[in-house]
mmCIF file of C-alpha atoms in Angstrom:
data_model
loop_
_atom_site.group_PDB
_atom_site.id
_atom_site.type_symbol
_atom_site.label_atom_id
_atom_site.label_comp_id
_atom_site.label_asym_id
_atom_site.label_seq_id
_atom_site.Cartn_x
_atom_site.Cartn_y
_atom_site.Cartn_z
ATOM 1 C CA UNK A 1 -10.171 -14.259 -25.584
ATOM 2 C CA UNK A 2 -10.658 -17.771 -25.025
ATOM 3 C CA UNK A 3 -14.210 -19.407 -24.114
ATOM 4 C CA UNK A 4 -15.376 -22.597 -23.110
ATOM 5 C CA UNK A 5 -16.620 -24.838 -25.996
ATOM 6 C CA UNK A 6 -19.241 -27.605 -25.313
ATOM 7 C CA UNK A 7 -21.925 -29.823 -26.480
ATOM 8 C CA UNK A 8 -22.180 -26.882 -29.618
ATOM 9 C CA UNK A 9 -21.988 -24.157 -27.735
ATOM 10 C CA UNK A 10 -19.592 -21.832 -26.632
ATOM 11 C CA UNK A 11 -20.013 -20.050 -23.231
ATOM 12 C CA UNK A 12 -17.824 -17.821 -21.035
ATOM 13 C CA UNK A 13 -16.234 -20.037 -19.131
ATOM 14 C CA UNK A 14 -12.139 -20.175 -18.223
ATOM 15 C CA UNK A 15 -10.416 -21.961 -15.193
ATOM 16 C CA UNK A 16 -9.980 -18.696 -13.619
ATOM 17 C CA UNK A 17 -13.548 -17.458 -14.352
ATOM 18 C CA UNK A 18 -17.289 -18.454 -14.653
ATOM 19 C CA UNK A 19 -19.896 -16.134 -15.573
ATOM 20 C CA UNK A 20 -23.496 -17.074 -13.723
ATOM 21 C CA UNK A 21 -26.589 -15.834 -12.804
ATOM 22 C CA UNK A 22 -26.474 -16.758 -9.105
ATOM 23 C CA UNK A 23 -28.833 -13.683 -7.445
ATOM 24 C CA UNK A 24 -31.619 -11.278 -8.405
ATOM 25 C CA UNK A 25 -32.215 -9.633 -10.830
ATOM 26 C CA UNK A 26 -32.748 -12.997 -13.123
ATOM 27 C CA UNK A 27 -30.445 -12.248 -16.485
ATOM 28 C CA UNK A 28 -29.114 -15.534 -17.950
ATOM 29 C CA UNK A 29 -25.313 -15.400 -19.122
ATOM 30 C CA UNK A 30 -24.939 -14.863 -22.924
ATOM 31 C CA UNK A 31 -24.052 -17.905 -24.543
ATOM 32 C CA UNK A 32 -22.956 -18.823 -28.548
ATOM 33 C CA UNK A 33 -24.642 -21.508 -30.177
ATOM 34 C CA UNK A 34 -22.527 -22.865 -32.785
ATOM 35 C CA UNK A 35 -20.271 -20.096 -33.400
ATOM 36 C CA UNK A 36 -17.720 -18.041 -31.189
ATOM 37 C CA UNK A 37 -19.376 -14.444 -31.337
ATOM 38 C CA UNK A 38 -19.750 -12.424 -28.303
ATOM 39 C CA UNK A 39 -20.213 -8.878 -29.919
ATOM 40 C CA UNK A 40 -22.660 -6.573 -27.515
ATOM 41 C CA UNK A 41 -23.281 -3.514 -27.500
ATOM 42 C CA UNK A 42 -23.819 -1.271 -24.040
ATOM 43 C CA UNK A 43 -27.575 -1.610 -24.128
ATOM 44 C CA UNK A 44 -27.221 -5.518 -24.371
ATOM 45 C CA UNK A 45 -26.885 -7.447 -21.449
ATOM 46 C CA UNK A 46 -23.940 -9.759 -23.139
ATOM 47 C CA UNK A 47 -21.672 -6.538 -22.590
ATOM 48 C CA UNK A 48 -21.522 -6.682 -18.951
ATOM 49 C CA UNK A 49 -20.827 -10.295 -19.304
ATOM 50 C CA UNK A 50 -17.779 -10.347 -21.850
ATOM 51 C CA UNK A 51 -15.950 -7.425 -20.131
ATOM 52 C CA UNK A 52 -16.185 -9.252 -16.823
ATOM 53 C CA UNK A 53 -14.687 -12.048 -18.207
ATOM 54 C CA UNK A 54 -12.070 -10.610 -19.972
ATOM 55 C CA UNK A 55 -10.412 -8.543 -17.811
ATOM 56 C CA UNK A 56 -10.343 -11.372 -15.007
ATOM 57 C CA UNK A 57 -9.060 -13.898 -17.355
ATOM 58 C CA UNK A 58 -6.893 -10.882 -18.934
ATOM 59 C CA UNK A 59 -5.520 -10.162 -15.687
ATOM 60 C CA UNK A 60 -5.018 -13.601 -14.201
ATOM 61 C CA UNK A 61 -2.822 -14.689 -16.590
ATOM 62 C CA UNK A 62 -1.077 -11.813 -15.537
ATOM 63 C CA UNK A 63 -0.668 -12.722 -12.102
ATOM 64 C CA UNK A 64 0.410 -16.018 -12.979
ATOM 65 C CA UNK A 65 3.396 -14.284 -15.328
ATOM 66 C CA UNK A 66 4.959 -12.886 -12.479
ATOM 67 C CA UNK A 67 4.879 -16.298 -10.770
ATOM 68 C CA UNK A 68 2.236 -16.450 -8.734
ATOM 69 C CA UNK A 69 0.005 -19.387 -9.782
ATOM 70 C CA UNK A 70 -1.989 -19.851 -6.447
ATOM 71 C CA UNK A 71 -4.084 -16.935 -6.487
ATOM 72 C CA UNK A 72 -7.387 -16.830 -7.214
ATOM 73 C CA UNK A 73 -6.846 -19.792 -9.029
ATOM 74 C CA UNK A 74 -9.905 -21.608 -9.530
ATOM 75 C CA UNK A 75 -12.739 -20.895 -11.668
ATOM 76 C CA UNK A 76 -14.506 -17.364 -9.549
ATOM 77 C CA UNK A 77 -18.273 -17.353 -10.182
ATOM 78 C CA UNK A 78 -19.320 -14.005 -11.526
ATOM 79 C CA UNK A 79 -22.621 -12.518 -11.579
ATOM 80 C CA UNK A 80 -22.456 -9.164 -13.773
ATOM 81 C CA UNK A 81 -26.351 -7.855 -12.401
ATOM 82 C CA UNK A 82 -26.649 -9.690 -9.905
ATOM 83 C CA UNK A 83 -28.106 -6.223 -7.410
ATOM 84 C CA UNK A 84 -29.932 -2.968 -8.381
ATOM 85 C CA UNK A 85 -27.958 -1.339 -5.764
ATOM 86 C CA UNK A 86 -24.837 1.243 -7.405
ATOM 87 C CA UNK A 87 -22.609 -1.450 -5.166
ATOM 88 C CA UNK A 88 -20.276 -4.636 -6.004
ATOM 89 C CA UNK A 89 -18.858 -6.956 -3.614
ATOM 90 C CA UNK A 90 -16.961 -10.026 -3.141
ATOM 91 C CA UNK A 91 -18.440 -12.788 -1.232
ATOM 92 C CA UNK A 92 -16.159 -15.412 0.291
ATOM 93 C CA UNK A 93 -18.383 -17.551 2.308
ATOM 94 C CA UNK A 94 -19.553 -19.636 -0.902
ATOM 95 C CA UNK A 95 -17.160 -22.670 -2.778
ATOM 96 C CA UNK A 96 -16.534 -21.448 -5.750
ATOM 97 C CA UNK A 97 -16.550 -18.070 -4.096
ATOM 98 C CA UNK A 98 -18.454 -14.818 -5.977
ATOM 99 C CA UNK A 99 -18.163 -11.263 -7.053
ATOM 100 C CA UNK A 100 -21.234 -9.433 -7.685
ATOM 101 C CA UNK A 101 -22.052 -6.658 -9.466
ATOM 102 C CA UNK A 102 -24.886 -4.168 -9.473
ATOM 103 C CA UNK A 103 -26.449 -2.003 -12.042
ATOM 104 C CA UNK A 104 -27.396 0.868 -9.864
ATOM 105 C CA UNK A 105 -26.187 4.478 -11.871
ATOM 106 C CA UNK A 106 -23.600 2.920 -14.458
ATOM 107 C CA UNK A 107 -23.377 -0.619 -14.322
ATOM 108 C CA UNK A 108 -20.371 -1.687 -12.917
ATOM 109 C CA UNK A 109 -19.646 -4.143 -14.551
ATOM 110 C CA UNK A 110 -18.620 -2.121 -17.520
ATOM 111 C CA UNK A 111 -15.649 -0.350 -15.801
ATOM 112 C CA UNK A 112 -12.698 -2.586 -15.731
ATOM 113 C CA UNK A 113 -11.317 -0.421 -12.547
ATOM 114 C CA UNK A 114 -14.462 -2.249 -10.813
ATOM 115 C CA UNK A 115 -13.868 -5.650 -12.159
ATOM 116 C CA UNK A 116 -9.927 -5.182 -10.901
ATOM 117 C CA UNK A 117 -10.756 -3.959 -7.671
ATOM 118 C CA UNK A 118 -13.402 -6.584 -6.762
ATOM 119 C CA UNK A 119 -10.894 -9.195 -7.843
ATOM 120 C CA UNK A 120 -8.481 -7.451 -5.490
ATOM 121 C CA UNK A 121 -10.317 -8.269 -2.454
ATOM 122 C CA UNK A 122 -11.061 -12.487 -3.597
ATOM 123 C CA UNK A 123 -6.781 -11.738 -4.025
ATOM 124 C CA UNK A 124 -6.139 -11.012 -0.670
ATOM 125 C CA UNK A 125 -8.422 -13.535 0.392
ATOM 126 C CA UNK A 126 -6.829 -16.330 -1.168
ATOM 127 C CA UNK A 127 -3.113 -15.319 0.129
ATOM 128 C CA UNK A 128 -4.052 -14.204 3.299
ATOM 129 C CA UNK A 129 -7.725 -15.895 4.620
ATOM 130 C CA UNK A 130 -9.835 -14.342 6.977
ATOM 131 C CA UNK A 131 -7.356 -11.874 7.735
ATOM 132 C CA UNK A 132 -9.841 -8.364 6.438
ATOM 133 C CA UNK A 133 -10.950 -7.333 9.929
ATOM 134 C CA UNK A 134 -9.662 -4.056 11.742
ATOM 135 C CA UNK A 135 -10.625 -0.339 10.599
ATOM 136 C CA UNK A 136 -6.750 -0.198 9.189
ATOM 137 C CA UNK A 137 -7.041 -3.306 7.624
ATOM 138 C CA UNK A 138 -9.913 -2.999 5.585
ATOM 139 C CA UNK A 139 -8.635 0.332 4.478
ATOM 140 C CA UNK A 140 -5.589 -1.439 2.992
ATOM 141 C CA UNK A 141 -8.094 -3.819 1.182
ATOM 142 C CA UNK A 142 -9.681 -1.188 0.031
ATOM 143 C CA UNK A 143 -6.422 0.540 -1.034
ATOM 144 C CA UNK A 144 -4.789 -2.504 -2.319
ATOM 145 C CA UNK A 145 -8.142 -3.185 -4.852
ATOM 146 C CA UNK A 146 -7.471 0.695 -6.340
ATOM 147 C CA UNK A 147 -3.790 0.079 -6.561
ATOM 148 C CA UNK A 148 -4.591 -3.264 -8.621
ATOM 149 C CA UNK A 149 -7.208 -1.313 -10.672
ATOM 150 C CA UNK A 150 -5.212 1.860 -11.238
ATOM 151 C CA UNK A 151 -1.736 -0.525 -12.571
ATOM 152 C CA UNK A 152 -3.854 -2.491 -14.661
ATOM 153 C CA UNK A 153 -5.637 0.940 -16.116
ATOM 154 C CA UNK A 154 -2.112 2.766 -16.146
ATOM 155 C CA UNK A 155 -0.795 -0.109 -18.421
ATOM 156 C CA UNK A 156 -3.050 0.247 -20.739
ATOM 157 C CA UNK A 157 -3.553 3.767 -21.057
ATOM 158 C CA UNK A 158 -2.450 6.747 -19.233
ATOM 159 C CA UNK A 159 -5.588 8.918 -19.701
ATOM 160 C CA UNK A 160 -6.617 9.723 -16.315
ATOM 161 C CA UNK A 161 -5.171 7.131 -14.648
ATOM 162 C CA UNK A 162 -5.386 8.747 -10.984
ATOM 163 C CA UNK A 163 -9.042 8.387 -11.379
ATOM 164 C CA UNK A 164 -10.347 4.788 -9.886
ATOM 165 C CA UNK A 165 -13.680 3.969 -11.929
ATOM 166 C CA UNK A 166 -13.296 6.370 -14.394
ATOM 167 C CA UNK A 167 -16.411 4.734 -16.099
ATOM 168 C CA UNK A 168 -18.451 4.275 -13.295
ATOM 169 C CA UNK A 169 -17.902 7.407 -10.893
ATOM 170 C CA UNK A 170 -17.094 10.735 -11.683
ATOM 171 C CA UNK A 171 -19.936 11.895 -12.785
ATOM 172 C CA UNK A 172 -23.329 12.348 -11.767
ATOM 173 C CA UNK A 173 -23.859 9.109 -9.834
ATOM 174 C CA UNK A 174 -20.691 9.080 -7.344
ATOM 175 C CA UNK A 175 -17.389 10.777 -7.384
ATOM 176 C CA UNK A 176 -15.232 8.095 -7.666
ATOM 177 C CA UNK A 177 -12.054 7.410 -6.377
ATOM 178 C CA UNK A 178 -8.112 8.448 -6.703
ATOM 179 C CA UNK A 179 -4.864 7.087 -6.222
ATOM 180 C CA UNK A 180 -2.686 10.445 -5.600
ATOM 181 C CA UNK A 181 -2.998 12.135 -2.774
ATOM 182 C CA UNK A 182 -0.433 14.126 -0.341
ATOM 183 C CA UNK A 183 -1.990 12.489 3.288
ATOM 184 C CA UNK A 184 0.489 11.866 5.834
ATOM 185 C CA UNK A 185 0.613 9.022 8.507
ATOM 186 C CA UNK A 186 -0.679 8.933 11.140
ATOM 187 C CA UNK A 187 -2.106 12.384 11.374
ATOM 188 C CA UNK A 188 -4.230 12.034 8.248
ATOM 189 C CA UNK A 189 -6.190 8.792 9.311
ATOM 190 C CA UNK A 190 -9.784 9.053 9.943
ATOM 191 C CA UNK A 191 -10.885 5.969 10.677
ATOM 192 C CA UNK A 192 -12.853 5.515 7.521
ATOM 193 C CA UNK A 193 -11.677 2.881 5.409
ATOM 194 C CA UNK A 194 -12.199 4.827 1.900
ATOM 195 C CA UNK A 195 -10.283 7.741 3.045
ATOM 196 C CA UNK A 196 -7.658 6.074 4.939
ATOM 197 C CA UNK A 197 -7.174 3.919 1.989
ATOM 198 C CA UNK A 198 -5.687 7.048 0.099
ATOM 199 C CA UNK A 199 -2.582 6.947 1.823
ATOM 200 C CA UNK A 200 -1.606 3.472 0.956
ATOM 201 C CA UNK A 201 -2.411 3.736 -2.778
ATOM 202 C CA UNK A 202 -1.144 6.805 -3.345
ATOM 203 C CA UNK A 203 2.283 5.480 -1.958
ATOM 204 C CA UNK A 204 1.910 2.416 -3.803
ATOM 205 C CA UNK A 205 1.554 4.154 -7.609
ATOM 206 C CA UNK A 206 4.446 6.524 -6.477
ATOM 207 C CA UNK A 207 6.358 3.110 -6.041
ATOM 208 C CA UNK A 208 5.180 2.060 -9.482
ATOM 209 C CA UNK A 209 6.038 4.755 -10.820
ATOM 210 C CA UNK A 210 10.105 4.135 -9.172
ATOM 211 C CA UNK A 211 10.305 0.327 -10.159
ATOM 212 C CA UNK A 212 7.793 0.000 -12.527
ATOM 213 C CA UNK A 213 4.316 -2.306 -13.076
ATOM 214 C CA UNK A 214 5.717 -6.058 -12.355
ATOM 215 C CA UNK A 215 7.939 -4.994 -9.698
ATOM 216 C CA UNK A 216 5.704 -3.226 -7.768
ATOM 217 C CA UNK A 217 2.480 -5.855 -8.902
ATOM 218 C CA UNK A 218 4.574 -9.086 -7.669
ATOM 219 C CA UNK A 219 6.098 -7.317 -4.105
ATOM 220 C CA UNK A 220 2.362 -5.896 -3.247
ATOM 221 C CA UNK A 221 1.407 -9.963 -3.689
ATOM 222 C CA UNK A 222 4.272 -11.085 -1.907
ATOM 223 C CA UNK A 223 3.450 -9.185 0.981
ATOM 224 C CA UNK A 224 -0.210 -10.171 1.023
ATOM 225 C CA UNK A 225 0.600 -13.422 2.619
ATOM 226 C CA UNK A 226 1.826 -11.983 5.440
ATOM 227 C CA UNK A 227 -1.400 -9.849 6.361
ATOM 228 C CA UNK A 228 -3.064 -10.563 9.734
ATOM 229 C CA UNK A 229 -6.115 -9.170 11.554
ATOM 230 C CA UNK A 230 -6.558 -5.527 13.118
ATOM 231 C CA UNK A 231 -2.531 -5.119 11.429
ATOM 232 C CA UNK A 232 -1.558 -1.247 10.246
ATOM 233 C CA UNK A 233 -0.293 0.688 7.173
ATOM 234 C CA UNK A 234 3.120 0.511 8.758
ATOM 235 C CA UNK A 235 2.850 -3.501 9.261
ATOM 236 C CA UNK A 236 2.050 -3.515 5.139
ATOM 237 C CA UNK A 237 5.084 -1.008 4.632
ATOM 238 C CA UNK A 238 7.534 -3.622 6.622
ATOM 239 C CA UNK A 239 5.888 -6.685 4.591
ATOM 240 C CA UNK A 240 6.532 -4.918 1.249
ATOM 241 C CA UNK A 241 9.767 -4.343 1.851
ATOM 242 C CA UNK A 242 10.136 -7.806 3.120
ATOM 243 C CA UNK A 243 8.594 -8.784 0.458
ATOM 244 C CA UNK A 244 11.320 -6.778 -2.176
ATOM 245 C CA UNK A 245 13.990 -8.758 0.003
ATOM 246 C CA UNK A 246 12.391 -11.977 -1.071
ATOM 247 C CA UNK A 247 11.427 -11.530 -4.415
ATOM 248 C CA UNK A 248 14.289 -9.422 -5.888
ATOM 249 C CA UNK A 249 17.631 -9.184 -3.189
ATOM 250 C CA UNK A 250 16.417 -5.920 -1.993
ATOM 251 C CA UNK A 251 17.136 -4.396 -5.029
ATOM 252 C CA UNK A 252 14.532 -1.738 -4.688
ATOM 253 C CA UNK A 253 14.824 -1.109 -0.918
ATOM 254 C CA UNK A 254 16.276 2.214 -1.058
ATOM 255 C CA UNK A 255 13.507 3.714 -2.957
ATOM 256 C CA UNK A 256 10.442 2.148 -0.984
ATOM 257 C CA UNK A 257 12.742 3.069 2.078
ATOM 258 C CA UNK A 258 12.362 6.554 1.303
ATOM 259 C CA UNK A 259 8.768 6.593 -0.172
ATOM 260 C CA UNK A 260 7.633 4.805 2.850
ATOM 261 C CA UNK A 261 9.596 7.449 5.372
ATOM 262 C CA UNK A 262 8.180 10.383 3.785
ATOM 263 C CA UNK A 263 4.255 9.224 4.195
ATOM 264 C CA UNK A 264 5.033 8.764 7.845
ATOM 265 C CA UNK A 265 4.899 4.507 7.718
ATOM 266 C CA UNK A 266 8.812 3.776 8.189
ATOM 267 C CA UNK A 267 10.981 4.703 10.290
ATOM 268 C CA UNK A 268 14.315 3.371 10.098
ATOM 269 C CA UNK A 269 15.657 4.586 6.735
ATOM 270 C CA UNK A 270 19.176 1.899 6.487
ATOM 271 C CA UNK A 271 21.796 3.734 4.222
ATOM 272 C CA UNK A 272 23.628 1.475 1.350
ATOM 273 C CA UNK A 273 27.245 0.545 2.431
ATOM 274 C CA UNK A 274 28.011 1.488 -1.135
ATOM 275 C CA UNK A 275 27.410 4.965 -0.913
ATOM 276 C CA UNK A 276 29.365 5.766 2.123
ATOM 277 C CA UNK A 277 32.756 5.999 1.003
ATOM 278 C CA UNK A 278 34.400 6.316 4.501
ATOM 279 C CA UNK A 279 33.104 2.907 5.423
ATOM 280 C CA UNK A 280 33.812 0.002 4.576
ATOM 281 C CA UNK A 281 31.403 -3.587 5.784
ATOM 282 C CA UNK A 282 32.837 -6.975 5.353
ATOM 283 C CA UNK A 283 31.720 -10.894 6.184
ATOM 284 C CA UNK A 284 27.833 -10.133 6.409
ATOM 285 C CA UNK A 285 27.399 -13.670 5.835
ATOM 286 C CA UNK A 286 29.379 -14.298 8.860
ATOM 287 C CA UNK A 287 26.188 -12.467 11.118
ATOM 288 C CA UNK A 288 23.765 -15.763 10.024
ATOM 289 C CA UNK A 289 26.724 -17.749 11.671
ATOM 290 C CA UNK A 290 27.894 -16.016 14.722
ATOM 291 C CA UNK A 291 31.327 -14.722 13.805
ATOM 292 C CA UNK A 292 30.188 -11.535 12.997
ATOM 293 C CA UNK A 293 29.928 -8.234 10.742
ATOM 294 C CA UNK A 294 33.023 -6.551 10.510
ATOM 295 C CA UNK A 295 32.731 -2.724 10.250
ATOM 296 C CA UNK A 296 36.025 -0.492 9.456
ATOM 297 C CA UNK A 297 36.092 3.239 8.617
ATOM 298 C CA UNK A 298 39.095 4.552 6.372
ATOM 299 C CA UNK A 299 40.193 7.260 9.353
ATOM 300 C CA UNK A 300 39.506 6.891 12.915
ATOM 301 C CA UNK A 301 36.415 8.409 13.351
ATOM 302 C CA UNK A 302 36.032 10.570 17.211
ATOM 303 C CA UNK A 303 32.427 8.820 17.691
ATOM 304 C CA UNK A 304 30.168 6.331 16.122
ATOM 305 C CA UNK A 305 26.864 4.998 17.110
ATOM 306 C CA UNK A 306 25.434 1.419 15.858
ATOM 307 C CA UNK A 307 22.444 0.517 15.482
ATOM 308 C CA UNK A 308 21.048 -2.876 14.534
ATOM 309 C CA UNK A 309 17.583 -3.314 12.905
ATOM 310 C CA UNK A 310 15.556 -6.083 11.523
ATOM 311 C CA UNK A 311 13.291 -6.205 8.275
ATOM 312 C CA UNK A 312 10.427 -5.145 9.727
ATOM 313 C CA UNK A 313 11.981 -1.909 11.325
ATOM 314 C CA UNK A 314 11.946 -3.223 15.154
ATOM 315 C CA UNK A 315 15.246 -1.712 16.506
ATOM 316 C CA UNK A 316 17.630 -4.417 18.074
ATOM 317 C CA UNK A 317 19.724 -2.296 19.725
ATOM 318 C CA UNK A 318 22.125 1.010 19.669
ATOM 319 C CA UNK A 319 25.751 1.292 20.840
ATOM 320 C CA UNK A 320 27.900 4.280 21.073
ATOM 321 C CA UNK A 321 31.463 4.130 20.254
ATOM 322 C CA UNK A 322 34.676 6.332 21.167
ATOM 323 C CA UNK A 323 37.936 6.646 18.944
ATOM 324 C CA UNK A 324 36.773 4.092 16.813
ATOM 325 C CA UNK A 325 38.448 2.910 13.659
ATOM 326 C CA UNK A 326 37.433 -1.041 14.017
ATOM 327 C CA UNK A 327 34.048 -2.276 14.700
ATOM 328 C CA UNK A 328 32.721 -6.083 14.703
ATOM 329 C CA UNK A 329 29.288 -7.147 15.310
ATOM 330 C CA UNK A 330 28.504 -10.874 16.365
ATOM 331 C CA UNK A 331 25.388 -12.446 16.072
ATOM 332 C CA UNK A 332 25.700 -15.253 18.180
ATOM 333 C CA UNK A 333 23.515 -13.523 20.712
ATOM 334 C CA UNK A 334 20.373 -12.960 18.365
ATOM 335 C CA UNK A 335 17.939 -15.306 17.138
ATOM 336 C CA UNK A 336 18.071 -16.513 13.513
ATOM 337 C CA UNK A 337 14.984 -15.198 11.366
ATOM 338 C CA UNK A 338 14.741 -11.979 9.662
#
């Protein structure tokens, strides 16, 4: 990894990451005096430190090879002890802001799926400010910062990868987290933001699991620029696909159509053009100008029913059609947007 070298002495700083002692307990960061060696071992307080800074400069550069190179991008103060409490937190009301983390049980600053995580929330901060307010909201936060955790863990090694803090919960202390889980919206939310969160993680890693880690890293990033106060699970399905639409052409709309549908947070399911081979759809284009989508079936078909839709499932409207063979839509009665 690279450090900061100054004045003789070499010291974990990065542009993406500063590690300080900014609250009690009092532990000054490690520092090398002449020569680049950070080697700790757990009982030394330099461990905490160096695998703080690590996997935040590890996974920034990340971030910033799928193209996004506005997030989080300034050097984050960390303070690796900086509570006794078994809690970590990220503090935005500070410039630089701050993630702290306590020592209470295992220190959690030694479990990467913590470091991740934490960074998750000064993430959504930075693409979407002020916006983590709302029972629902929060519990995407939440869900979002085990998603980013789990990926990143998953990537590196599969062991256990459904278990969130696999160093620092389950085990005597706290049971930790996971990111599978078979809950259902809506009927499975219980208004607490740790539970709740289960269903949108769990739907996310099935997703990563469809279109793999960059895919499904970049669209969950995409979409967090669109977040908004008191907003629901089914507002951060429609922004994800969205999102896809963006990023890639839709390419993967099909499959987070369907993943999203069967945990309850999509409704409107669209079916490719490609794969019904009785229909044919022509001059799409033509909808953005007003002349219109043209929609012809191979045989006359006895009745047909239309529905239009935009990308965030809202239903335009629904015709029915008789003896219909020949079908054009025009859009120069909707509004141009998405």
């Amino acid at each position: 990894m690279k450090v900061n070298f100054s004045n003789d002495t070499f010291s974990l700083q990065s542009p993406y990451v500063v590690i300080k002692d900014f609250s009690a307990p009092v532990a000054a960061p490690v520092y090398g005096v002449s020569t680049p060696s950070f080697s700790f071992l757990r009982s030394q307080t330099g461990f905490e430190d160096v695998n703080a800074y690590y996997h935040i400069t590890n996974y920034q550069q990340h971030i910033q090879s799928l193209g996004f190179t506005n997030i989080v991008n300034y050097p984050i103060w960390v303070d690796t002890r900086g509570t006794t409490m078994d809690n970590s937190f990220f503090s935005p009301g500070y410039s630089p802001q701050r993630l702290t983390f306590g020592t209470g049980g295992v220190d959690d600053a030694e479990d990467a799926d913590v470091v991740i995580h934490e960074y998750g929330h000064a993430m959504s901060h930075s693409a979407a400010p002020n916006t983590n307010a709302g029972i629902e909201r929060q519990a995407i936060d939440e869900a979002n910062g085990d998603y980013f955790a789990a990926s990143y863990s998953k990537n590196l090694n599969t062991h256990n990868w459904q278990n969130v803090y696999t160093w620092d919960g389950h085990n005597e202390y706290w049971s930790g987290r996971q990111v599978v889980s078979s809950k259902h919206y809506p009927e499975d939310v219980a208004n607490d933001i740790y539970l709740d969160a289960e269903i949108w993680s769990a739907t996310l890693m099935q997703i990563w699991d469809d279109i793999g880690r960059n895919d499904a890293d970049a669209t969950l990033i995409q979409s967090i620029y669109g977040y908004a106060v008191n907003m629901t699970m089914e507002d951060a399905a429609n922004l994800y696909i969205q999102a896809d639409a963006l990023l890639f052409a839709g390419k993967n709309a099909d499959v987070l159509c369907q993943r999203f549908s069967a945990r309850g947070l999509f409704e409107n399911c669209f079916i490719n053009p490609n794969d019904c081979k009785n229909t044919h759809i022509f001059n799409s284009k033509g909808f953005a100008d007003g002349s219109g989508i043209i929609i012809r079936f191979v045989n006359e078909v006895e009745t047909a029913t239309f529905s239009l839709y935009n990308t965030l499932g809202q239903k335009l409207f629904t015709i029915d059609k008789d003896n219909v063979k020949l079908f054009i839509l025009k859009g120069d009665s909707y509004p141009h947007g998405i």
